[in-house]
């Protein structure tokens, strides 16, 4: 199981300076970082490099948006770790509203994040891990999510990330996740609050467990030592006791300019919707039905392997401890 989860929001992005043109990839809603945002990413890397080796991230998993990969890159170089892309960490888009030209229609969908093949030419060789090294565990709904649905996604993507780490990287105990403001807030609540329903109780003022979400801010979640060896404390089991301590909450101490562009759900109406790309939008980065089916089958196989692993571990514990319990709920 993972012992430490570092979660970072991307750095300062270009469209906040009035540049609303398409980004490097020519795709909508995927702005690049400003020069200042790149500086923030470099400062983050310096911070991680300053930590003792036993505290540094051992694996980097990033949302595939250009700005999040840019944010990940300096740390990737500093720690000699490739960047694994995970669409389940993507930006939050509210539910699609009807198009004014087609009020009876859906207004289209939101764009998917870019694929590795589209990103690869823009980054150094071997910076991006091959998809085979980290098969996607989850895709967000292209029709958008309301606030509770986002929090549900956060629980599920964390659960699946931990499971896949156990199977593909069994020696990894510390992981860095690079994502977006709303998503990192939802993930923080999932790790700290755990109880079903509790993390997404939002008021119009953004009330709810506060998670700092400034640009390039850093949160650190450490698993309680008492729960590190018990499988019922795996992410997603929704144990009512807190399994993680929020050691750093949106810290910006590593940034020369400190906190910038903080965000919370109070910035938007609770029932917010957002315009889709239109009914004629053809997203060439959308996964095919075959890709989606492959992802489902991959995850079913992961769950099967994890069940076998858990059963085997439980039998080992039973043979050595009178207090061990025999089964673990996935």
PDB file of C-alpha atoms in Angstrom:
ATOM      1  CA  UNK A   1       0.000   0.000   0.000  1.00  0.00           C
ATOM      2  CA  UNK A   2       1.024   3.598  -0.468  1.00  0.00           C
ATOM      3  CA  UNK A   3       2.366   5.324   2.633  1.00  0.00           C
ATOM      4  CA  UNK A   4       2.712   8.899   1.314  1.00  0.00           C
ATOM      5  CA  UNK A   5       0.741  10.640  -1.411  1.00  0.00           C
ATOM      6  CA  UNK A   6       1.952  14.031  -2.625  1.00  0.00           C
ATOM      7  CA  UNK A   7      -0.657  15.998  -4.578  1.00  0.00           C
ATOM      8  CA  UNK A   8       0.239  19.112  -6.583  1.00  0.00           C
ATOM      9  CA  UNK A   9      -1.816  21.549  -8.615  1.00  0.00           C
ATOM     10  CA  UNK A  10      -0.379  22.695 -11.947  1.00  0.00           C
ATOM     11  CA  UNK A  11       1.492  26.000 -12.160  1.00  0.00           C
ATOM     12  CA  UNK A  12       0.328  29.442 -13.298  1.00  0.00           C
ATOM     13  CA  UNK A  13      -1.310  29.102 -16.705  1.00  0.00           C
ATOM     14  CA  UNK A  14      -1.274  31.332 -19.777  1.00  0.00           C
ATOM     15  CA  UNK A  15      -4.977  32.148 -20.159  1.00  0.00           C
ATOM     16  CA  UNK A  16      -4.950  33.969 -16.810  1.00  0.00           C
ATOM     17  CA  UNK A  17      -2.840  36.599 -18.565  1.00  0.00           C
ATOM     18  CA  UNK A  18      -5.473  37.120 -21.221  1.00  0.00           C
ATOM     19  CA  UNK A  19      -4.120  34.693 -23.805  1.00  0.00           C
ATOM     20  CA  UNK A  20      -7.100  32.545 -24.721  1.00  0.00           C
ATOM     21  CA  UNK A  21      -5.699  31.122 -27.944  1.00  0.00           C
ATOM     22  CA  UNK A  22      -5.234  27.411 -28.405  1.00  0.00           C
ATOM     23  CA  UNK A  23      -2.303  25.864 -26.590  1.00  0.00           C
ATOM     24  CA  UNK A  24       0.694  24.025 -28.010  1.00  0.00           C
ATOM     25  CA  UNK A  25      -1.429  21.061 -29.026  1.00  0.00           C
ATOM     26  CA  UNK A  26      -4.065  23.099 -30.827  1.00  0.00           C
ATOM     27  CA  UNK A  27      -6.768  21.810 -28.491  1.00  0.00           C
ATOM     28  CA  UNK A  28      -9.363  23.809 -26.580  1.00  0.00           C
ATOM     29  CA  UNK A  29      -9.249  24.233 -22.793  1.00  0.00           C
ATOM     30  CA  UNK A  30      -5.640  23.127 -22.553  1.00  0.00           C
ATOM     31  CA  UNK A  31      -3.547  26.271 -21.966  1.00  0.00           C
ATOM     32  CA  UNK A  32       0.189  26.132 -21.401  1.00  0.00           C
ATOM     33  CA  UNK A  33       2.038  27.486 -18.377  1.00  0.00           C
ATOM     34  CA  UNK A  34       3.366  31.023 -18.325  1.00  0.00           C
ATOM     35  CA  UNK A  35       7.070  31.651 -17.746  1.00  0.00           C
ATOM     36  CA  UNK A  36       6.125  32.214 -14.110  1.00  0.00           C
ATOM     37  CA  UNK A  37       4.319  28.871 -14.044  1.00  0.00           C
ATOM     38  CA  UNK A  38       7.442  27.176 -15.385  1.00  0.00           C
ATOM     39  CA  UNK A  39       9.444  28.850 -12.621  1.00  0.00           C
ATOM     40  CA  UNK A  40       6.986  27.488 -10.068  1.00  0.00           C
ATOM     41  CA  UNK A  41       7.420  23.985 -11.486  1.00  0.00           C
ATOM     42  CA  UNK A  42      11.204  24.348 -11.198  1.00  0.00           C
ATOM     43  CA  UNK A  43      10.855  25.498  -7.576  1.00  0.00           C
ATOM     44  CA  UNK A  44       8.730  22.440  -6.853  1.00  0.00           C
ATOM     45  CA  UNK A  45      11.452  20.193  -8.268  1.00  0.00           C
ATOM     46  CA  UNK A  46      14.068  21.928  -6.128  1.00  0.00           C
ATOM     47  CA  UNK A  47      11.929  21.268  -3.069  1.00  0.00           C
ATOM     48  CA  UNK A  48      11.579  17.552  -3.788  1.00  0.00           C
ATOM     49  CA  UNK A  49      15.299  17.266  -4.485  1.00  0.00           C
ATOM     50  CA  UNK A  50      16.008  18.879  -1.099  1.00  0.00           C
ATOM     51  CA  UNK A  51      14.155  16.096   0.718  1.00  0.00           C
ATOM     52  CA  UNK A  52      16.072  13.079   2.005  1.00  0.00           C
ATOM     53  CA  UNK A  53      15.937  10.206  -0.501  1.00  0.00           C
ATOM     54  CA  UNK A  54      13.623   8.213   1.747  1.00  0.00           C
ATOM     55  CA  UNK A  55      11.018  11.008   1.547  1.00  0.00           C
ATOM     56  CA  UNK A  56      11.096  11.772  -2.175  1.00  0.00           C
ATOM     57  CA  UNK A  57       8.398  10.571  -4.577  1.00  0.00           C
ATOM     58  CA  UNK A  58       9.185   7.248  -6.221  1.00  0.00           C
ATOM     59  CA  UNK A  59       6.541   7.515  -8.940  1.00  0.00           C
ATOM     60  CA  UNK A  60       5.009  10.470 -10.811  1.00  0.00           C
ATOM     61  CA  UNK A  61       1.457  10.227 -12.134  1.00  0.00           C
ATOM     62  CA  UNK A  62       0.038  13.244 -13.950  1.00  0.00           C
ATOM     63  CA  UNK A  63      -3.156  14.396 -15.547  1.00  0.00           C
ATOM     64  CA  UNK A  64      -2.449  14.369 -19.302  1.00  0.00           C
ATOM     65  CA  UNK A  65      -3.216  18.052 -19.853  1.00  0.00           C
ATOM     66  CA  UNK A  66      -0.276  20.026 -21.212  1.00  0.00           C
ATOM     67  CA  UNK A  67       0.016  22.301 -18.168  1.00  0.00           C
ATOM     68  CA  UNK A  68       0.113  19.393 -15.718  1.00  0.00           C
ATOM     69  CA  UNK A  69       2.773  17.571 -17.714  1.00  0.00           C
ATOM     70  CA  UNK A  70       4.777  20.823 -17.871  1.00  0.00           C
ATOM     71  CA  UNK A  71       4.457  21.074 -14.089  1.00  0.00           C
ATOM     72  CA  UNK A  72       5.634  17.480 -13.653  1.00  0.00           C
ATOM     73  CA  UNK A  73       8.624  17.720 -15.976  1.00  0.00           C
ATOM     74  CA  UNK A  74      11.229  19.483 -13.760  1.00  0.00           C
ATOM     75  CA  UNK A  75      10.561  17.039 -10.908  1.00  0.00           C
ATOM     76  CA  UNK A  76      10.746  14.174 -13.397  1.00  0.00           C
ATOM     77  CA  UNK A  77      14.188  15.373 -14.498  1.00  0.00           C
ATOM     78  CA  UNK A  78      15.414  16.092 -10.966  1.00  0.00           C
ATOM     79  CA  UNK A  79      14.427  12.677  -9.625  1.00  0.00           C
ATOM     80  CA  UNK A  80      15.074  10.724 -12.853  1.00  0.00           C
ATOM     81  CA  UNK A  81      11.506   9.456 -12.933  1.00  0.00           C
ATOM     82  CA  UNK A  82       9.289   9.197 -16.022  1.00  0.00           C
ATOM     83  CA  UNK A  83       5.840  10.772 -16.029  1.00  0.00           C
ATOM     84  CA  UNK A  84       2.943   8.320 -16.074  1.00  0.00           C
ATOM     85  CA  UNK A  85      -0.238   9.740 -17.595  1.00  0.00           C
ATOM     86  CA  UNK A  86      -3.596   9.109 -15.952  1.00  0.00           C
ATOM     87  CA  UNK A  87      -6.799  10.558 -17.489  1.00  0.00           C
ATOM     88  CA  UNK A  88      -8.654   9.905 -14.235  1.00  0.00           C
ATOM     89  CA  UNK A  89      -6.714  12.845 -12.730  1.00  0.00           C
ATOM     90  CA  UNK A  90      -8.041  15.235 -15.376  1.00  0.00           C
ATOM     91  CA  UNK A  91      -9.652  18.648 -15.026  1.00  0.00           C
ATOM     92  CA  UNK A  92     -13.172  18.960 -13.624  1.00  0.00           C
ATOM     93  CA  UNK A  93     -15.754  20.094 -16.143  1.00  0.00           C
ATOM     94  CA  UNK A  94     -19.294  20.757 -14.810  1.00  0.00           C
ATOM     95  CA  UNK A  95     -22.267  19.108 -16.449  1.00  0.00           C
ATOM     96  CA  UNK A  96     -22.813  20.166 -20.048  1.00  0.00           C
ATOM     97  CA  UNK A  97     -25.585  22.710 -20.545  1.00  0.00           C
ATOM     98  CA  UNK A  98     -27.837  22.801 -23.573  1.00  0.00           C
ATOM     99  CA  UNK A  99     -26.540  24.710 -26.568  1.00  0.00           C
ATOM    100  CA  UNK A 100     -28.429  27.948 -27.302  1.00  0.00           C
ATOM    101  CA  UNK A 101     -28.682  26.855 -30.935  1.00  0.00           C
ATOM    102  CA  UNK A 102     -30.019  23.453 -29.924  1.00  0.00           C
ATOM    103  CA  UNK A 103     -31.856  23.853 -26.595  1.00  0.00           C
ATOM    104  CA  UNK A 104     -33.266  20.357 -26.866  1.00  0.00           C
ATOM    105  CA  UNK A 105     -29.833  18.861 -27.446  1.00  0.00           C
ATOM    106  CA  UNK A 106     -26.927  18.163 -25.162  1.00  0.00           C
ATOM    107  CA  UNK A 107     -24.627  20.966 -26.261  1.00  0.00           C
ATOM    108  CA  UNK A 108     -22.048  18.353 -27.113  1.00  0.00           C
ATOM    109  CA  UNK A 109     -19.375  17.129 -24.731  1.00  0.00           C
ATOM    110  CA  UNK A 110     -16.213  18.401 -23.099  1.00  0.00           C
ATOM    111  CA  UNK A 111     -12.848  17.590 -24.698  1.00  0.00           C
ATOM    112  CA  UNK A 112     -10.908  14.592 -23.495  1.00  0.00           C
ATOM    113  CA  UNK A 113      -7.351  15.173 -22.283  1.00  0.00           C
ATOM    114  CA  UNK A 114      -4.639  14.592 -24.893  1.00  0.00           C
ATOM    115  CA  UNK A 115      -3.146  11.177 -25.417  1.00  0.00           C
ATOM    116  CA  UNK A 116       0.486  10.268 -24.924  1.00  0.00           C
ATOM    117  CA  UNK A 117       1.046  10.050 -28.683  1.00  0.00           C
ATOM    118  CA  UNK A 118      -0.049  13.664 -29.119  1.00  0.00           C
ATOM    119  CA  UNK A 119       2.058  14.908 -26.191  1.00  0.00           C
ATOM    120  CA  UNK A 120       5.238  12.939 -26.854  1.00  0.00           C
ATOM    121  CA  UNK A 121       6.787  15.168 -29.588  1.00  0.00           C
ATOM    122  CA  UNK A 122       6.633  18.198 -27.284  1.00  0.00           C
ATOM    123  CA  UNK A 123       8.602  16.691 -24.402  1.00  0.00           C
ATOM    124  CA  UNK A 124      12.105  15.234 -24.038  1.00  0.00           C
ATOM    125  CA  UNK A 125      12.700  11.633 -25.099  1.00  0.00           C
ATOM    126  CA  UNK A 126      11.573   9.125 -22.474  1.00  0.00           C
ATOM    127  CA  UNK A 127       9.994  11.848 -20.319  1.00  0.00           C
ATOM    128  CA  UNK A 128       6.598  10.186 -20.721  1.00  0.00           C
ATOM    129  CA  UNK A 129       6.316   6.577 -19.644  1.00  0.00           C
ATOM    130  CA  UNK A 130       4.767   4.272 -22.247  1.00  0.00           C
ATOM    131  CA  UNK A 131       1.082   3.540 -21.829  1.00  0.00           C
ATOM    132  CA  UNK A 132       1.969  -0.102 -21.272  1.00  0.00           C
ATOM    133  CA  UNK A 133       3.805   0.937 -18.092  1.00  0.00           C
ATOM    134  CA  UNK A 134       0.660   2.631 -16.742  1.00  0.00           C
ATOM    135  CA  UNK A 135      -2.593   1.632 -18.461  1.00  0.00           C
ATOM    136  CA  UNK A 136      -5.322   4.236 -17.793  1.00  0.00           C
ATOM    137  CA  UNK A 137      -7.436   3.312 -14.787  1.00  0.00           C
ATOM    138  CA  UNK A 138     -10.336   5.738 -15.328  1.00  0.00           C
ATOM    139  CA  UNK A 139     -11.851   8.241 -17.771  1.00  0.00           C
ATOM    140  CA  UNK A 140     -14.004  11.129 -16.578  1.00  0.00           C
ATOM    141  CA  UNK A 141     -17.467  11.519 -18.082  1.00  0.00           C
ATOM    142  CA  UNK A 142     -17.162  13.754 -21.189  1.00  0.00           C
ATOM    143  CA  UNK A 143     -20.636  15.120 -20.424  1.00  0.00           C
ATOM    144  CA  UNK A 144     -19.216  16.588 -17.233  1.00  0.00           C
ATOM    145  CA  UNK A 145     -19.753  16.006 -13.528  1.00  0.00           C
ATOM    146  CA  UNK A 146     -21.643  17.700 -10.760  1.00  0.00           C
ATOM    147  CA  UNK A 147     -19.813  18.237  -7.472  1.00  0.00           C
ATOM    148  CA  UNK A 148     -20.816  14.903  -5.876  1.00  0.00           C
ATOM    149  CA  UNK A 149     -19.855  13.046  -9.050  1.00  0.00           C
ATOM    150  CA  UNK A 150     -16.432  14.689  -9.029  1.00  0.00           C
ATOM    151  CA  UNK A 151     -15.867  13.552  -5.450  1.00  0.00           C
ATOM    152  CA  UNK A 152     -16.976  10.049  -6.393  1.00  0.00           C
ATOM    153  CA  UNK A 153     -14.433  10.060  -9.226  1.00  0.00           C
ATOM    154  CA  UNK A 154     -11.751  11.222  -6.786  1.00  0.00           C
ATOM    155  CA  UNK A 155     -12.365   8.281  -4.465  1.00  0.00           C
ATOM    156  CA  UNK A 156     -12.403   5.825  -7.357  1.00  0.00           C
ATOM    157  CA  UNK A 157      -9.305   7.084  -9.147  1.00  0.00           C
ATOM    158  CA  UNK A 158      -7.324   7.052  -5.888  1.00  0.00           C
ATOM    159  CA  UNK A 159      -8.548   3.548  -5.144  1.00  0.00           C
ATOM    160  CA  UNK A 160      -7.513   2.349  -8.583  1.00  0.00           C
ATOM    161  CA  UNK A 161      -4.174   4.160  -8.514  1.00  0.00           C
ATOM    162  CA  UNK A 162      -3.278   2.472  -5.242  1.00  0.00           C
ATOM    163  CA  UNK A 163      -4.323  -0.948  -6.569  1.00  0.00           C
ATOM    164  CA  UNK A 164      -2.351  -0.508  -9.792  1.00  0.00           C
ATOM    165  CA  UNK A 165       0.704   0.686  -7.869  1.00  0.00           C
ATOM    166  CA  UNK A 166       0.565  -2.443  -5.722  1.00  0.00           C
ATOM    167  CA  UNK A 167       0.435  -4.670  -8.783  1.00  0.00           C
ATOM    168  CA  UNK A 168       2.829  -2.863 -11.140  1.00  0.00           C
ATOM    169  CA  UNK A 169       5.128  -1.075  -8.669  1.00  0.00           C
ATOM    170  CA  UNK A 170       4.998  -3.129  -5.453  1.00  0.00           C
ATOM    171  CA  UNK A 171       8.064  -1.419  -3.974  1.00  0.00           C
ATOM    172  CA  UNK A 172       6.671   2.096  -4.417  1.00  0.00           C
ATOM    173  CA  UNK A 173       5.419   3.675  -1.190  1.00  0.00           C
ATOM    174  CA  UNK A 174       5.503   7.376  -2.141  1.00  0.00           C
ATOM    175  CA  UNK A 175       3.717   8.746  -5.186  1.00  0.00           C
ATOM    176  CA  UNK A 176       3.314  12.246  -6.647  1.00  0.00           C
ATOM    177  CA  UNK A 177      -0.017  13.089  -8.314  1.00  0.00           C
ATOM    178  CA  UNK A 178      -0.215  16.254 -10.448  1.00  0.00           C
ATOM    179  CA  UNK A 179      -3.707  17.474 -11.184  1.00  0.00           C
ATOM    180  CA  UNK A 180      -6.134  20.421 -11.138  1.00  0.00           C
ATOM    181  CA  UNK A 181      -7.729  22.573  -8.435  1.00  0.00           C
ATOM    182  CA  UNK A 182     -11.163  20.978  -8.069  1.00  0.00           C
ATOM    183  CA  UNK A 183      -9.782  17.483  -8.511  1.00  0.00           C
ATOM    184  CA  UNK A 184      -7.043  17.883  -5.892  1.00  0.00           C
ATOM    185  CA  UNK A 185      -9.587  19.234  -3.397  1.00  0.00           C
ATOM    186  CA  UNK A 186     -11.847  16.247  -3.999  1.00  0.00           C
ATOM    187  CA  UNK A 187      -8.930  13.818  -3.681  1.00  0.00           C
ATOM    188  CA  UNK A 188      -7.768  15.445  -0.461  1.00  0.00           C
ATOM    189  CA  UNK A 189     -11.213  15.047   1.047  1.00  0.00           C
ATOM    190  CA  UNK A 190     -11.333  11.433  -0.087  1.00  0.00           C
ATOM    191  CA  UNK A 191      -8.047  10.698   1.688  1.00  0.00           C
ATOM    192  CA  UNK A 192      -8.782  12.562   4.906  1.00  0.00           C
ATOM    193  CA  UNK A 193     -12.522  12.287   5.477  1.00  0.00           C
ATOM    194  CA  UNK A 194     -13.099   8.816   4.055  1.00  0.00           C
ATOM    195  CA  UNK A 195     -16.733   8.548   5.187  1.00  0.00           C
ATOM    196  CA  UNK A 196     -19.286   7.994   2.410  1.00  0.00           C
ATOM    197  CA  UNK A 197     -21.027  11.256   1.605  1.00  0.00           C
ATOM    198  CA  UNK A 198     -19.034  13.438   3.966  1.00  0.00           C
ATOM    199  CA  UNK A 199     -16.337  14.669   1.568  1.00  0.00           C
ATOM    200  CA  UNK A 200     -18.758  16.321  -0.829  1.00  0.00           C
ATOM    201  CA  UNK A 201     -21.093  18.174   1.523  1.00  0.00           C
ATOM    202  CA  UNK A 202     -20.766  21.591  -0.099  1.00  0.00           C
ATOM    203  CA  UNK A 203     -22.460  24.856   0.655  1.00  0.00           C
ATOM    204  CA  UNK A 204     -22.808  27.890  -1.567  1.00  0.00           C
ATOM    205  CA  UNK A 205     -19.777  29.408   0.148  1.00  0.00           C
ATOM    206  CA  UNK A 206     -17.574  26.424  -0.596  1.00  0.00           C
ATOM    207  CA  UNK A 207     -18.018  25.034   2.892  1.00  0.00           C
ATOM    208  CA  UNK A 208     -16.526  21.624   3.402  1.00  0.00           C
ATOM    209  CA  UNK A 209     -13.145  20.271   4.410  1.00  0.00           C
ATOM    210  CA  UNK A 210     -10.666  22.890   3.151  1.00  0.00           C
ATOM    211  CA  UNK A 211      -7.841  21.782   0.874  1.00  0.00           C
ATOM    212  CA  UNK A 212      -5.368  24.408  -0.326  1.00  0.00           C
ATOM    213  CA  UNK A 213      -5.288  24.657  -4.111  1.00  0.00           C
ATOM    214  CA  UNK A 214      -3.005  27.508  -5.135  1.00  0.00           C
ATOM    215  CA  UNK A 215      -0.891  27.141  -8.255  1.00  0.00           C
ATOM    216  CA  UNK A 216       1.888  24.596  -7.767  1.00  0.00           C
ATOM    217  CA  UNK A 217       0.795  24.132  -4.158  1.00  0.00           C
ATOM    218  CA  UNK A 218       1.766  20.913  -2.415  1.00  0.00           C
ATOM    219  CA  UNK A 219      -0.338  18.715  -0.172  1.00  0.00           C
ATOM    220  CA  UNK A 220       1.098  15.688   1.583  1.00  0.00           C
ATOM    221  CA  UNK A 221      -0.986  12.810   2.918  1.00  0.00           C
ATOM    222  CA  UNK A 222       0.684  10.246   5.179  1.00  0.00           C
ATOM    223  CA  UNK A 223      -0.965   6.963   6.046  1.00  0.00           C
ATOM    224  CA  UNK A 224      -1.306   6.323   9.742  1.00  0.00           C
ATOM    225  CA  UNK A 225       1.368   3.895  10.884  1.00  0.00           C
ATOM    226  CA  UNK A 226      -1.309   1.879  12.691  1.00  0.00           C
ATOM    227  CA  UNK A 227      -3.135   1.262   9.392  1.00  0.00           C
ATOM    228  CA  UNK A 228      -0.160   0.686   7.095  1.00  0.00           C
ATOM    229  CA  UNK A 229      -0.271  -3.078   7.411  1.00  0.00           C
ATOM    230  CA  UNK A 230      -4.025  -3.643   7.427  1.00  0.00           C
ATOM    231  CA  UNK A 231      -5.704  -4.103   4.073  1.00  0.00           C
ATOM    232  CA  UNK A 232      -9.058  -2.804   5.293  1.00  0.00           C
ATOM    233  CA  UNK A 233      -7.437   0.643   5.249  1.00  0.00           C
ATOM    234  CA  UNK A 234      -6.851   0.607   1.503  1.00  0.00           C
ATOM    235  CA  UNK A 235      -8.144   3.688  -0.286  1.00  0.00           C
ATOM    236  CA  UNK A 236     -11.761   3.288  -1.308  1.00  0.00           C
ATOM    237  CA  UNK A 237     -12.799   0.967   1.491  1.00  0.00           C
ATOM    238  CA  UNK A 238     -14.338   4.059   3.133  1.00  0.00           C
ATOM    239  CA  UNK A 239     -13.290   3.000   6.594  1.00  0.00           C
ATOM    240  CA  UNK A 240     -14.893   5.514   8.976  1.00  0.00           C
ATOM    241  CA  UNK A 241     -11.581   6.074  10.706  1.00  0.00           C
ATOM    242  CA  UNK A 242      -9.180   8.400   8.960  1.00  0.00           C
ATOM    243  CA  UNK A 243      -6.419   6.443   7.251  1.00  0.00           C
ATOM    244  CA  UNK A 244      -4.347   9.467   6.182  1.00  0.00           C
ATOM    245  CA  UNK A 245      -2.983  12.500   7.974  1.00  0.00           C
ATOM    246  CA  UNK A 246      -2.969  15.771   6.036  1.00  0.00           C
ATOM    247  CA  UNK A 247       0.649  16.632   6.817  1.00  0.00           C
ATOM    248  CA  UNK A 248       0.885  19.521   4.327  1.00  0.00           C
ATOM    249  CA  UNK A 249      -2.242  21.343   3.172  1.00  0.00           C
ATOM    250  CA  UNK A 250      -1.723  23.322  -0.007  1.00  0.00           C
ATOM    251  CA  UNK A 251       1.726  24.432   1.125  1.00  0.00           C
ATOM    252  CA  UNK A 252       3.420  27.124  -0.964  1.00  0.00           C
ATOM    253  CA  UNK A 253       6.515  27.452   1.215  1.00  0.00           C
ATOM    254  CA  UNK A 254       8.646  26.185  -1.676  1.00  0.00           C
ATOM    255  CA  UNK A 255       7.456  29.001  -3.976  1.00  0.00           C
ATOM    256  CA  UNK A 256       9.195  32.385  -4.113  1.00  0.00           C
ATOM    257  CA  UNK A 257       5.873  34.227  -4.519  1.00  0.00           C
ATOM    258  CA  UNK A 258       3.953  32.068  -2.069  1.00  0.00           C
ATOM    259  CA  UNK A 259       0.249  31.430  -2.533  1.00  0.00           C
ATOM    260  CA  UNK A 260      -1.278  32.478  -5.865  1.00  0.00           C
ATOM    261  CA  UNK A 261      -4.611  31.819  -7.580  1.00  0.00           C
ATOM    262  CA  UNK A 262      -6.092  29.776  -4.742  1.00  0.00           C
ATOM    263  CA  UNK A 263      -9.414  28.149  -5.611  1.00  0.00           C
ATOM    264  CA  UNK A 264     -12.358  26.490  -3.888  1.00  0.00           C
ATOM    265  CA  UNK A 265     -15.851  25.420  -4.847  1.00  0.00           C
ATOM    266  CA  UNK A 266     -17.264  28.663  -3.488  1.00  0.00           C
ATOM    267  CA  UNK A 267     -16.005  30.360  -6.650  1.00  0.00           C
ATOM    268  CA  UNK A 268     -18.853  28.733  -8.586  1.00  0.00           C
ATOM    269  CA  UNK A 269     -22.588  28.192  -8.035  1.00  0.00           C
ATOM    270  CA  UNK A 270     -23.246  24.751  -6.582  1.00  0.00           C
ATOM    271  CA  UNK A 271     -25.401  23.750  -9.562  1.00  0.00           C
ATOM    272  CA  UNK A 272     -23.038  25.179 -12.179  1.00  0.00           C
ATOM    273  CA  UNK A 273     -23.153  23.931 -15.754  1.00  0.00           C
ATOM    274  CA  UNK A 274     -20.752  24.637 -18.594  1.00  0.00           C
ATOM    275  CA  UNK A 275     -21.048  24.915 -22.345  1.00  0.00           C
ATOM    276  CA  UNK A 276     -19.975  21.819 -24.238  1.00  0.00           C
ATOM    277  CA  UNK A 277     -18.032  21.859 -27.469  1.00  0.00           C
ATOM    278  CA  UNK A 278     -21.203  21.705 -29.574  1.00  0.00           C
ATOM    279  CA  UNK A 279     -22.994  18.832 -31.206  1.00  0.00           C
ATOM    280  CA  UNK A 280     -20.667  18.912 -34.224  1.00  0.00           C
ATOM    281  CA  UNK A 281     -17.505  18.502 -32.135  1.00  0.00           C
ATOM    282  CA  UNK A 282     -15.389  15.560 -33.235  1.00  0.00           C
ATOM    283  CA  UNK A 283     -12.722  14.859 -30.629  1.00  0.00           C
ATOM    284  CA  UNK A 284      -9.804  13.035 -32.217  1.00  0.00           C
ATOM    285  CA  UNK A 285      -8.359  12.408 -28.742  1.00  0.00           C
ATOM    286  CA  UNK A 286     -11.443  10.615 -27.441  1.00  0.00           C
ATOM    287  CA  UNK A 287     -10.835   6.958 -26.642  1.00  0.00           C
ATOM    288  CA  UNK A 288     -12.517   4.589 -29.065  1.00  0.00           C
ATOM    289  CA  UNK A 289     -15.132   2.133 -27.893  1.00  0.00           C
ATOM    290  CA  UNK A 290     -12.449  -0.532 -28.235  1.00  0.00           C
ATOM    291  CA  UNK A 291     -10.134   1.520 -26.000  1.00  0.00           C
ATOM    292  CA  UNK A 292     -12.877   1.971 -23.410  1.00  0.00           C
ATOM    293  CA  UNK A 293     -13.683  -1.731 -23.458  1.00  0.00           C
ATOM    294  CA  UNK A 294      -9.986  -2.539 -23.126  1.00  0.00           C
ATOM    295  CA  UNK A 295      -9.790  -0.237 -20.098  1.00  0.00           C
ATOM    296  CA  UNK A 296     -12.789  -1.970 -18.486  1.00  0.00           C
ATOM    297  CA  UNK A 297     -11.314  -5.404 -19.137  1.00  0.00           C
ATOM    298  CA  UNK A 298      -7.916  -4.278 -17.863  1.00  0.00           C
ATOM    299  CA  UNK A 299      -9.444  -3.059 -14.637  1.00  0.00           C
ATOM    300  CA  UNK A 300     -11.505  -6.213 -14.151  1.00  0.00           C
ATOM    301  CA  UNK A 301      -8.272  -8.175 -14.473  1.00  0.00           C
ATOM    302  CA  UNK A 302      -6.553  -5.849 -11.990  1.00  0.00           C
ATOM    303  CA  UNK A 303      -9.366  -6.402  -9.493  1.00  0.00           C
ATOM    304  CA  UNK A 304      -9.087 -10.168  -9.963  1.00  0.00           C
ATOM    305  CA  UNK A 305      -5.330 -10.098  -9.399  1.00  0.00           C
ATOM    306  CA  UNK A 306      -5.732  -7.873  -6.365  1.00  0.00           C
ATOM    307  CA  UNK A 307      -8.328 -10.232  -4.909  1.00  0.00           C
ATOM    308  CA  UNK A 308      -5.871 -13.099  -5.319  1.00  0.00           C
ATOM    309  CA  UNK A 309      -3.095 -11.015  -3.783  1.00  0.00           C
ATOM    310  CA  UNK A 310      -5.294 -10.029  -0.847  1.00  0.00           C
ATOM    311  CA  UNK A 311      -6.443 -13.590  -0.280  1.00  0.00           C
ATOM    312  CA  UNK A 312      -2.857 -14.839  -0.309  1.00  0.00           C
ATOM    313  CA  UNK A 313      -1.740 -12.098   2.071  1.00  0.00           C
ATOM    314  CA  UNK A 314      -4.605 -12.859   4.441  1.00  0.00           C
ATOM    315  CA  UNK A 315      -3.677 -16.537   4.515  1.00  0.00           C
ATOM    316  CA  UNK A 316      -0.082 -15.631   5.331  1.00  0.00           C
ATOM    317  CA  UNK A 317      -1.250 -13.404   8.175  1.00  0.00           C
ATOM    318  CA  UNK A 318      -3.609 -16.093   9.496  1.00  0.00           C
ATOM    319  CA  UNK A 319      -0.737 -18.540   9.685  1.00  0.00           C
ATOM    320  CA  UNK A 320       1.345 -16.229  11.860  1.00  0.00           C
ATOM    321  CA  UNK A 321      -1.123 -14.211  13.906  1.00  0.00           C
ATOM    322  CA  UNK A 322      -4.117 -15.236  15.974  1.00  0.00           C
ATOM    323  CA  UNK A 323      -5.575 -11.756  15.613  1.00  0.00           C
ATOM    324  CA  UNK A 324      -5.483 -11.544  11.814  1.00  0.00           C
ATOM    325  CA  UNK A 325      -8.739 -11.342   9.878  1.00  0.00           C
ATOM    326  CA  UNK A 326      -9.178 -13.553   6.850  1.00  0.00           C
ATOM    327  CA  UNK A 327     -10.803 -11.326   4.240  1.00  0.00           C
ATOM    328  CA  UNK A 328     -10.340  -7.881   2.803  1.00  0.00           C
ATOM    329  CA  UNK A 329     -13.003  -5.897   1.008  1.00  0.00           C
ATOM    330  CA  UNK A 330     -11.799  -4.433  -2.272  1.00  0.00           C
TER     331      UNK A 330
END
